[in-house]
XYZ file of C-alpha atoms in Angstrom:
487
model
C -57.899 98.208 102.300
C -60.975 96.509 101.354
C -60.245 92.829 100.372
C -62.311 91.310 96.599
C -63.397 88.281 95.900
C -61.158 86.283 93.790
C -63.900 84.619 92.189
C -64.729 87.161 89.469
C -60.835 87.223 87.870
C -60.713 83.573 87.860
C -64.504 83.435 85.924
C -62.658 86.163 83.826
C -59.766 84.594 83.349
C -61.215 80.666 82.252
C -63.730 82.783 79.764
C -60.245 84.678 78.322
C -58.947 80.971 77.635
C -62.041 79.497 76.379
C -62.385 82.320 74.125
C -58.121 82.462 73.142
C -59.028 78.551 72.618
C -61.665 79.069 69.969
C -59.422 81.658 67.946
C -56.225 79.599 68.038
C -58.465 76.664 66.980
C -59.786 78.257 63.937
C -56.612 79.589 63.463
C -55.365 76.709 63.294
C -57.758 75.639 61.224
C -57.835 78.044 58.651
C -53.740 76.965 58.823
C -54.245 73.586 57.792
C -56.617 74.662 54.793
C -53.970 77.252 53.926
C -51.171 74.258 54.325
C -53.083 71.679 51.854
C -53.122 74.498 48.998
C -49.884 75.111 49.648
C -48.894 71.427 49.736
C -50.592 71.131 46.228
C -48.729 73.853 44.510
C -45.565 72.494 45.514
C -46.189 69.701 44.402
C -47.007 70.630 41.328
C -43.836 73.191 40.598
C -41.920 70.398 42.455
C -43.228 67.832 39.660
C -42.618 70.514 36.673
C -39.344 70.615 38.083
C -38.591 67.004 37.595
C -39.750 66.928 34.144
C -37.761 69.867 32.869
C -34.637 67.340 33.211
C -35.990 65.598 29.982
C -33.644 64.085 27.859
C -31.224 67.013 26.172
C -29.635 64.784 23.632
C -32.790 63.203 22.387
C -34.714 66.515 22.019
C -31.804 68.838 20.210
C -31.474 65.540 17.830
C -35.464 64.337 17.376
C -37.717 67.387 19.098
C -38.591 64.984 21.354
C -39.409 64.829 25.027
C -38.712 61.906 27.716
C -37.943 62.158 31.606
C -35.790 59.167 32.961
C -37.929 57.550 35.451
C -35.301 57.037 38.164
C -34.727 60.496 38.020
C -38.033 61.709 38.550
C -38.061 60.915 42.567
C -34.918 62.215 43.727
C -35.517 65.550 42.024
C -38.848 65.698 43.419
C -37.019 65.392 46.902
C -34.599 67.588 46.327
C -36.913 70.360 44.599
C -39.709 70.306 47.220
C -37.635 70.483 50.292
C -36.061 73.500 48.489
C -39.081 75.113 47.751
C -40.562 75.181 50.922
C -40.080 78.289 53.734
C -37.836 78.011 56.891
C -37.359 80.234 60.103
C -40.841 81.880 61.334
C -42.902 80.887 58.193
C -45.993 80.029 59.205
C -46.331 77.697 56.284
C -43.032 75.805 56.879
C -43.258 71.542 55.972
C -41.222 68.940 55.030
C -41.715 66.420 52.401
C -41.981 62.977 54.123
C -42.973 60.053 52.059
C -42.671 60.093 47.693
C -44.415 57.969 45.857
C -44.781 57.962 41.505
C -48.206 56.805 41.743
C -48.190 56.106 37.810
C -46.580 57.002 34.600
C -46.612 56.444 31.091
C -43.324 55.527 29.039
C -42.991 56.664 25.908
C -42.576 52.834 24.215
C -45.860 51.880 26.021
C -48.743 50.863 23.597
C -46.215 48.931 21.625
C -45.215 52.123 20.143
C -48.865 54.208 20.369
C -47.424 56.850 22.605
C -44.718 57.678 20.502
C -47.219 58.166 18.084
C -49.812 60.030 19.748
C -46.753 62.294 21.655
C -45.828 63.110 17.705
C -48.799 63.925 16.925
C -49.324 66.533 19.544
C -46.657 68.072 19.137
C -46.805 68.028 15.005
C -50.563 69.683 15.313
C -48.491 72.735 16.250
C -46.446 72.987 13.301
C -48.645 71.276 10.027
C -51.887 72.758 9.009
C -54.426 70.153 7.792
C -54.509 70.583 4.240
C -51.396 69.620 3.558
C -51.822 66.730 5.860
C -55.168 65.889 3.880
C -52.874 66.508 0.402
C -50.340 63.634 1.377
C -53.015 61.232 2.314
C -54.354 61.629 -1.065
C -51.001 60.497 -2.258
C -50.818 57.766 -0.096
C -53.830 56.869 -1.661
C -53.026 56.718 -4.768
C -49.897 55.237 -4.700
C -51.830 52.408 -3.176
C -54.129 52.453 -5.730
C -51.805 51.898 -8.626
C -49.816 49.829 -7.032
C -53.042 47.518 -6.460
C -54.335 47.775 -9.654
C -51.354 46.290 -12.028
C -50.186 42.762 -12.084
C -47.382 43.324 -14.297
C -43.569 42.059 -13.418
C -40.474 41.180 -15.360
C -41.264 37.676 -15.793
C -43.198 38.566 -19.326
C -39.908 39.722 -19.720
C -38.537 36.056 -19.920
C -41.359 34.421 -21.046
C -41.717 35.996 -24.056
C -37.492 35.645 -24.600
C -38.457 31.473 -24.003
C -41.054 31.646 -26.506
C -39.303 33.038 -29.215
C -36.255 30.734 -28.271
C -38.247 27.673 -28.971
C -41.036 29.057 -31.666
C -40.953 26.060 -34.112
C -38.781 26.663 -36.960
C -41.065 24.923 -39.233
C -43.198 27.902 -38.577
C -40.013 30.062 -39.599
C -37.297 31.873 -37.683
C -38.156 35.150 -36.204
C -35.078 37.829 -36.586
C -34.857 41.127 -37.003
C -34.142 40.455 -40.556
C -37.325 39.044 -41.104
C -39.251 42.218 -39.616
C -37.398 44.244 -42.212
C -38.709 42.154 -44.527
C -41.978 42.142 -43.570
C -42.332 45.887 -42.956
C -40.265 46.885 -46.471
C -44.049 47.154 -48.091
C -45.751 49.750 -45.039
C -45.163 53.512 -46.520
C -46.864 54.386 -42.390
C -43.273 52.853 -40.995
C -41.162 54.773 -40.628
C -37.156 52.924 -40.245
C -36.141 54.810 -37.418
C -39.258 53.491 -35.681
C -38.639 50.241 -36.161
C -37.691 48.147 -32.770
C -35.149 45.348 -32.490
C -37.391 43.502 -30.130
C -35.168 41.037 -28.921
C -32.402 43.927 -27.847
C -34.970 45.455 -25.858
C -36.258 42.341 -24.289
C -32.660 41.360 -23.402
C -32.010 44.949 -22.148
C -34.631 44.681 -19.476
C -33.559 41.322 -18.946
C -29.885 42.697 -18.109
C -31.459 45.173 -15.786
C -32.741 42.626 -13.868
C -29.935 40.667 -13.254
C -27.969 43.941 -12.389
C -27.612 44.972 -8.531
C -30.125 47.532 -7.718
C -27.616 50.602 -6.711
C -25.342 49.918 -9.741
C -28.385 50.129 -11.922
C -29.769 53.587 -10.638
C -26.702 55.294 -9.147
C -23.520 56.514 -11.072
C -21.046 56.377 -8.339
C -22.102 54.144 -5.998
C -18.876 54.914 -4.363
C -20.382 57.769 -2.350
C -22.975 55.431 -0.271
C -23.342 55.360 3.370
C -20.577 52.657 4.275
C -22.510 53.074 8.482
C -23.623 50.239 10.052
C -25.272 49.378 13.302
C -25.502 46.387 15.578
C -29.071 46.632 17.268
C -28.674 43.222 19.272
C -29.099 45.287 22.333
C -32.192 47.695 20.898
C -35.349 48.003 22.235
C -36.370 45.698 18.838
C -34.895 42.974 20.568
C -35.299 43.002 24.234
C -38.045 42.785 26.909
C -39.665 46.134 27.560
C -40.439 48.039 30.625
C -44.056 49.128 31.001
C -45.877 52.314 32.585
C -49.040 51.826 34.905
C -50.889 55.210 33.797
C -54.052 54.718 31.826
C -54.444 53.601 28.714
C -53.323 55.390 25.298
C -55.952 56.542 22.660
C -56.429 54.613 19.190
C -54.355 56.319 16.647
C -56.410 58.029 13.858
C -55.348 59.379 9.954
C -54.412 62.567 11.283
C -51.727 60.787 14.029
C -50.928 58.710 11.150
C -50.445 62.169 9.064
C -48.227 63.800 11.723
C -45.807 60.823 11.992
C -45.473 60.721 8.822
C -44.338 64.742 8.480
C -42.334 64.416 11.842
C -40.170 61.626 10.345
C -39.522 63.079 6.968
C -38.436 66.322 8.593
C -36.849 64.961 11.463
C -35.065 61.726 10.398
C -31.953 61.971 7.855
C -31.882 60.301 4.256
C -30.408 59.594 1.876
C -30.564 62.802 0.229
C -30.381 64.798 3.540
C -27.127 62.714 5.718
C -27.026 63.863 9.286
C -23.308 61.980 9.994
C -24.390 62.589 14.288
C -26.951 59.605 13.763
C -26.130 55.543 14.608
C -27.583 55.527 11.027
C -27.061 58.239 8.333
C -30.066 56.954 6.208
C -32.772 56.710 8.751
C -35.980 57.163 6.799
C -34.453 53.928 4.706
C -34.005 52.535 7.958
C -37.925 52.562 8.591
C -38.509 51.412 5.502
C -36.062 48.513 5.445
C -35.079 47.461 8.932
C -31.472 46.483 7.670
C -28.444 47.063 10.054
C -26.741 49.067 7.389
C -27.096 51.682 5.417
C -26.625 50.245 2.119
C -28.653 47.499 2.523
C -31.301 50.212 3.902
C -31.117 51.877 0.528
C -31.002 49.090 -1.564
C -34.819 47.905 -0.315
C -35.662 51.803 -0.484
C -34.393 51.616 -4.445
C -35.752 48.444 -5.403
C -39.320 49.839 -3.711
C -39.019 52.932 -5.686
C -38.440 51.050 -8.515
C -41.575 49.222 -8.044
C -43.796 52.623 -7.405
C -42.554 54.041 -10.534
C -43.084 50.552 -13.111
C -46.145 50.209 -11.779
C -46.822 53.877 -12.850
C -45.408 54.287 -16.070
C -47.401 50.742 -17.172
C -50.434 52.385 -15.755
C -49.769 55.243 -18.393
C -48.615 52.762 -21.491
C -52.028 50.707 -21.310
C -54.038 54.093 -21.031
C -52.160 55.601 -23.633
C -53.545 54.807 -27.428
C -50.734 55.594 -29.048
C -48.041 53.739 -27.173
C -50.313 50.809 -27.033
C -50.452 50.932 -30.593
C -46.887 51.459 -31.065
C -46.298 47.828 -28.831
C -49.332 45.721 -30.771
C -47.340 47.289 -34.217
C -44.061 45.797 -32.754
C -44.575 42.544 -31.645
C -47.217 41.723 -34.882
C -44.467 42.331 -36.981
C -42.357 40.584 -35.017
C -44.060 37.516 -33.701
C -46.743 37.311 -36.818
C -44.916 35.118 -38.506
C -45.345 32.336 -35.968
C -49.382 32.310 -36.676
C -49.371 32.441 -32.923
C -51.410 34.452 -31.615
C -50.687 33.605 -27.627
C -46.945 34.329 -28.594
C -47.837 37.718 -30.046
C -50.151 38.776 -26.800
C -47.366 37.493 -25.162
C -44.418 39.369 -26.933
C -46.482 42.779 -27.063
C -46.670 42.840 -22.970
C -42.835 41.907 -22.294
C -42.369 44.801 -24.253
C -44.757 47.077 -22.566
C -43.532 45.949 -19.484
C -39.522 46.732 -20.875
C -40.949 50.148 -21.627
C -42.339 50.746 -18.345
C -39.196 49.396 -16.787
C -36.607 51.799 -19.001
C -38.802 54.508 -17.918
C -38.672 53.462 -14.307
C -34.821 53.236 -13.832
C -34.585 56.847 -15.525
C -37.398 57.920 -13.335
C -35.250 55.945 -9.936
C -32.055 57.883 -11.081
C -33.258 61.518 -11.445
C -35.033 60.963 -8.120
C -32.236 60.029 -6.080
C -30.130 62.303 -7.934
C -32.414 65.482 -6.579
C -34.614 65.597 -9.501
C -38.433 65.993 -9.205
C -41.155 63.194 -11.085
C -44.475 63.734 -11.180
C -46.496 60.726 -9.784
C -48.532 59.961 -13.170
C -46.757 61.172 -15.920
C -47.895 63.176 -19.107
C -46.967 62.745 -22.657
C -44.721 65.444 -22.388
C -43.082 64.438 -18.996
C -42.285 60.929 -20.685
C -38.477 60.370 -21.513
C -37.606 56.716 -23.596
C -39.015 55.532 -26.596
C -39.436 52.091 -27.199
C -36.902 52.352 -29.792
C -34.530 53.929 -27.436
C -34.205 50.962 -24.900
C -31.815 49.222 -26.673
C -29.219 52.136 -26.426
C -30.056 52.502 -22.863
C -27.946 50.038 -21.702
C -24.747 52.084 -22.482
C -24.172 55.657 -20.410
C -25.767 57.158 -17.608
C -29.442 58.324 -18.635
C -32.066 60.297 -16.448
C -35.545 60.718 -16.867
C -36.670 64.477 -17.675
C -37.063 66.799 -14.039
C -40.603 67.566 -13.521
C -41.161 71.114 -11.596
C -44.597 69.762 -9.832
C -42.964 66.326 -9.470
C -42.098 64.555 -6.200
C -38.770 64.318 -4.718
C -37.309 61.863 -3.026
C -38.033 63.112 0.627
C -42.103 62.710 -0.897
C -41.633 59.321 -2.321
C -40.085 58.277 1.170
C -42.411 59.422 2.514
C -45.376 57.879 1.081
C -43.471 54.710 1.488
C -43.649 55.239 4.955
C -46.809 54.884 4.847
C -47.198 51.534 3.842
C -46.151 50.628 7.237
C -48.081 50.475 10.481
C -47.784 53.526 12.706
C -46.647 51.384 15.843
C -43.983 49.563 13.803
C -42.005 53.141 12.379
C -42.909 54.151 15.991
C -40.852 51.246 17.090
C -38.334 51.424 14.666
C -37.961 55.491 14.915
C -37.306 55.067 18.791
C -34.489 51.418 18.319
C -33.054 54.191 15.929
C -32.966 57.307 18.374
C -31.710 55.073 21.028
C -28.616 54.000 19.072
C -28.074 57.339 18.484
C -27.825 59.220 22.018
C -25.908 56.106 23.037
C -23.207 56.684 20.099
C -22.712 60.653 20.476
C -23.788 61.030 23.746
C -22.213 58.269 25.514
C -24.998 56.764 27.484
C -24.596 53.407 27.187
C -27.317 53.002 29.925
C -29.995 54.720 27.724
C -33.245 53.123 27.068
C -36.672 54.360 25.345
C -38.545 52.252 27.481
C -36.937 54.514 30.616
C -38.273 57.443 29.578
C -41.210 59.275 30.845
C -43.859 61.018 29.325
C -46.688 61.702 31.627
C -47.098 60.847 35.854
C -48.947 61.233 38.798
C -47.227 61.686 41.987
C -48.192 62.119 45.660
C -46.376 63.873 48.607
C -46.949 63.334 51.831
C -46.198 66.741 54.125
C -44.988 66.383 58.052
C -45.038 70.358 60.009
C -45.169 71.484 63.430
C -48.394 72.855 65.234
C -47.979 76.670 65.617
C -50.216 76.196 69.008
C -48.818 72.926 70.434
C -50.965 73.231 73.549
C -54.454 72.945 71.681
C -55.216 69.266 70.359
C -57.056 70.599 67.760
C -56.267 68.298 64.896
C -55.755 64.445 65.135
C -51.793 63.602 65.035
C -49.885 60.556 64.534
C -47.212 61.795 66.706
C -47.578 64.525 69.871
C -47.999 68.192 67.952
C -47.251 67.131 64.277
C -49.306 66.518 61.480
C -49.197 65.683 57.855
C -51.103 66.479 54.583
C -50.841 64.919 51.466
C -50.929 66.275 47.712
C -51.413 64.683 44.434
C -50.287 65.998 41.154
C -50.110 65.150 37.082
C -48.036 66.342 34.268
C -47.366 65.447 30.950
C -45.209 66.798 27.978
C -48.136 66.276 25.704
């Protein structure tokens, strides 16, 4: 048999390798691409994962979404060493090395991302002309409440003054109005005001606790209390590392606003599952218990609506004249002129006030009143007041009034949106550690948005071929970086 040269099978065979070399190479290659993409969508779902373990308490209570931070690692673990392929699968890793590269806590900003979380998730359920309606109210509130000076002091000054009017000068008395009125055929009796009745009415309603003054039964009041020594109010807070949170604008301000009115129990509304059962008071007031809550919340009222109704004496001719009539006939007799100025405000400001406490008790009794009144939405005559001080009085309901729920919330609004933020979240925290028995629970543990980054070990498929640098013989790593955020 004729013997070959070898030579030919061995070029054959070393062109064979070079050429199986090149394949398994850019197999390889195409491998590791096909590993990093994978890598990053695991990490993702692996990171989704962690943050559907948010906080079940605090959401079914508030609509409200935090991820404990200690808890975000070990589920990221446990989730992408679950997710990824075993036996033959070409794409087969294991997680290495987990690091939360930075996150945002939901206290950070000194209450901002509360705020701006709210907000997100209120654009979803408020259109903006409503939103754009209660800032008008806001507005005007503020407005009134800027533009009167008036208080119950008048109230005693003018009492003083007619205590020590000089009795050369004559006494004034109700005997001596008669008197002086028995000669006007445009006064009518039944008009006629015992001044010093009314002045010592208001001056009775002054001295007289807040709740007795505008509640019936003041039996029925929130007896809850809660000790926030341990709150978030109080203590030093943890802070995230993720970038910094937006400024808050009117529309933020807006959302908050809605999110706590609808959200937050009242007065009006109890939810008896809360570490507080009036928590809108709670914002208002900052008082450990709820009757202390709603006295500041009824005293505040109290203010909106005097301010209000005095707004609507001074513009109203006739009432104005009704007052100048009064305290002329009254105080004319002095020849004082500063003690009849003086005498016709304490009783405009009486008026306003007997109006006010009707207004204060039909409010928190359900009843509807309209921000600036009309003639025909006004209740109490300035011959009434006297009366007043026996029974139970409301003022009339007004259909296109405000309720309470409204007037809270425009009183929310006099404070800054990082303070309710504060206060909302020392509220919620009392809460899910009352009914859901997590004394560990913290606001400031809770996250709202992260970055993560996994670092990926896996085998070569081709250990033979050096075709990628390794830190060890034949395995390699890849990394992958992902972000998510509930809002």
């Amino acid at each position: 048999m004729q013997q070959e040269k070898g030579s030919i099978t061995v070029f054959s065979l070393l062109s064979l390798l070079l050429i199986t070399a090149a394949l398994f190479a850019l197999l390889e290659g195409t491998r590791l691409q096909e590993m990093r993409r994978f890598a990053k969508l695991q990490t993702e779902a692996s990171l989704e994962s962690a943050f559907a373990n948010y906080n079940r308490g605090l959401w079914e209570n508030y609509r409200l979404l935090g991820n404990e931070r200690t808890q975000i690692e070990p589920i990221l673990e446990k989730s992408a060493s679950g997710r990824l392929g075993g036996g033959a699968n070409l794409l087969k890793m294991q997680p290495e090395e987990i690091s939360l590269n930075a996150y945002t806590l939901l206290t950070d900003g000194n209450g901002r991302v509360f705020v701006k979380s709210i907000s997100a998730y209120m654009q979803e359920n408020f259109i903006y002309e409503s939103a754009k309606e209660l800032y008008n109210q806001y507005e005007a509130i503020k407005n009134i409440m800027g533009s009167n000076e008036m208080n119950l002091e008048k109230i005693e000054e003018a009492l003083e003054e007619i205590q020590n009017m000089d009795t050369s000068k004559g006494n004034i008395s109700q005997r001596s109005i008669d008197e002086k009125t028995a000669d006007r055929v445009d006064t009518n009796p039944e008009e006629m005001v015992d001044v010093e009745s009314v002045l010592e009415t208001a001056k009775a309603w002054k001295e007289k606790g807040i709740l007795e003054l505008v509640l019936e039964d003041t039996s029925q009041i929130s007896k809850q209390q809660q000790d926030f020594r341990d709150g978030l109010l109080l203590r030093e807070l943890e802070i995230g590392n993720y970038e910094k949170t937006q400024e808050i604008n009117w529309k933020d301000r807006i959302f908050l606003q809605q999110y706590l009115v609808r959200y937050m129990s009242n007065f009006r509304k109890v939810e008896d599952n809360r570490a507080l059962f009036y928590e809108l008071e709670y914002l208002i007031a900052q008082k450990n218990s709820d009757v202390e809550n709603l006295k500041v919340v009824a005293a505040k009222l109290l203010a909106i609506r005097e301010a209000a109704n005095f707004l609507f004496l001074i513009s109203n001719p006739e009432k104005m004249a009704k007052a100048e009539e009064m305290a002329l006939l009254f105080a004319g007799a002095s020849g004082n002129p500063v003690l009849i100025q003086v005498v016709k405000i304490a009783l405009l400001t009486a008026w306003a006030l007997a109006e006010s406490i009707l207004d204060v008790r039909a409010i928190l009794a359900g009843k509807k009143i309209a921000l600036l009144k009309s003639e025909e939405a006004w209740t109490v005559e300035l011959e009434q007041i006297g009366a007043l001080a026996e029974g139970f009085a409301m003022a009339k309901d007004n259909s296109q009034g405000l309720s309470y729920e409204q007037y809270l919330g425009i009183l929310v609004f006099f404070e800054k949106e990082e303070t309710l933020g504060m206060r909302a979240m020392n509220l919620q925290e009392a809460t899910i550690r009352k009914n859901y028995q997590e004394d560990s629970f913290r606001m400031d543990g809770l996250v709202t948005q992260a970055e993560v980054s996994i670092s990926y070990s896996y085998q070569a498929v081709f250990p033979f071929l050096r075709v990628i640098d390794a830190q060890e013989r034949w395995e390699y790593k890849v990394f992958a970086n992902a972000n998510y955020g509930y809002y």
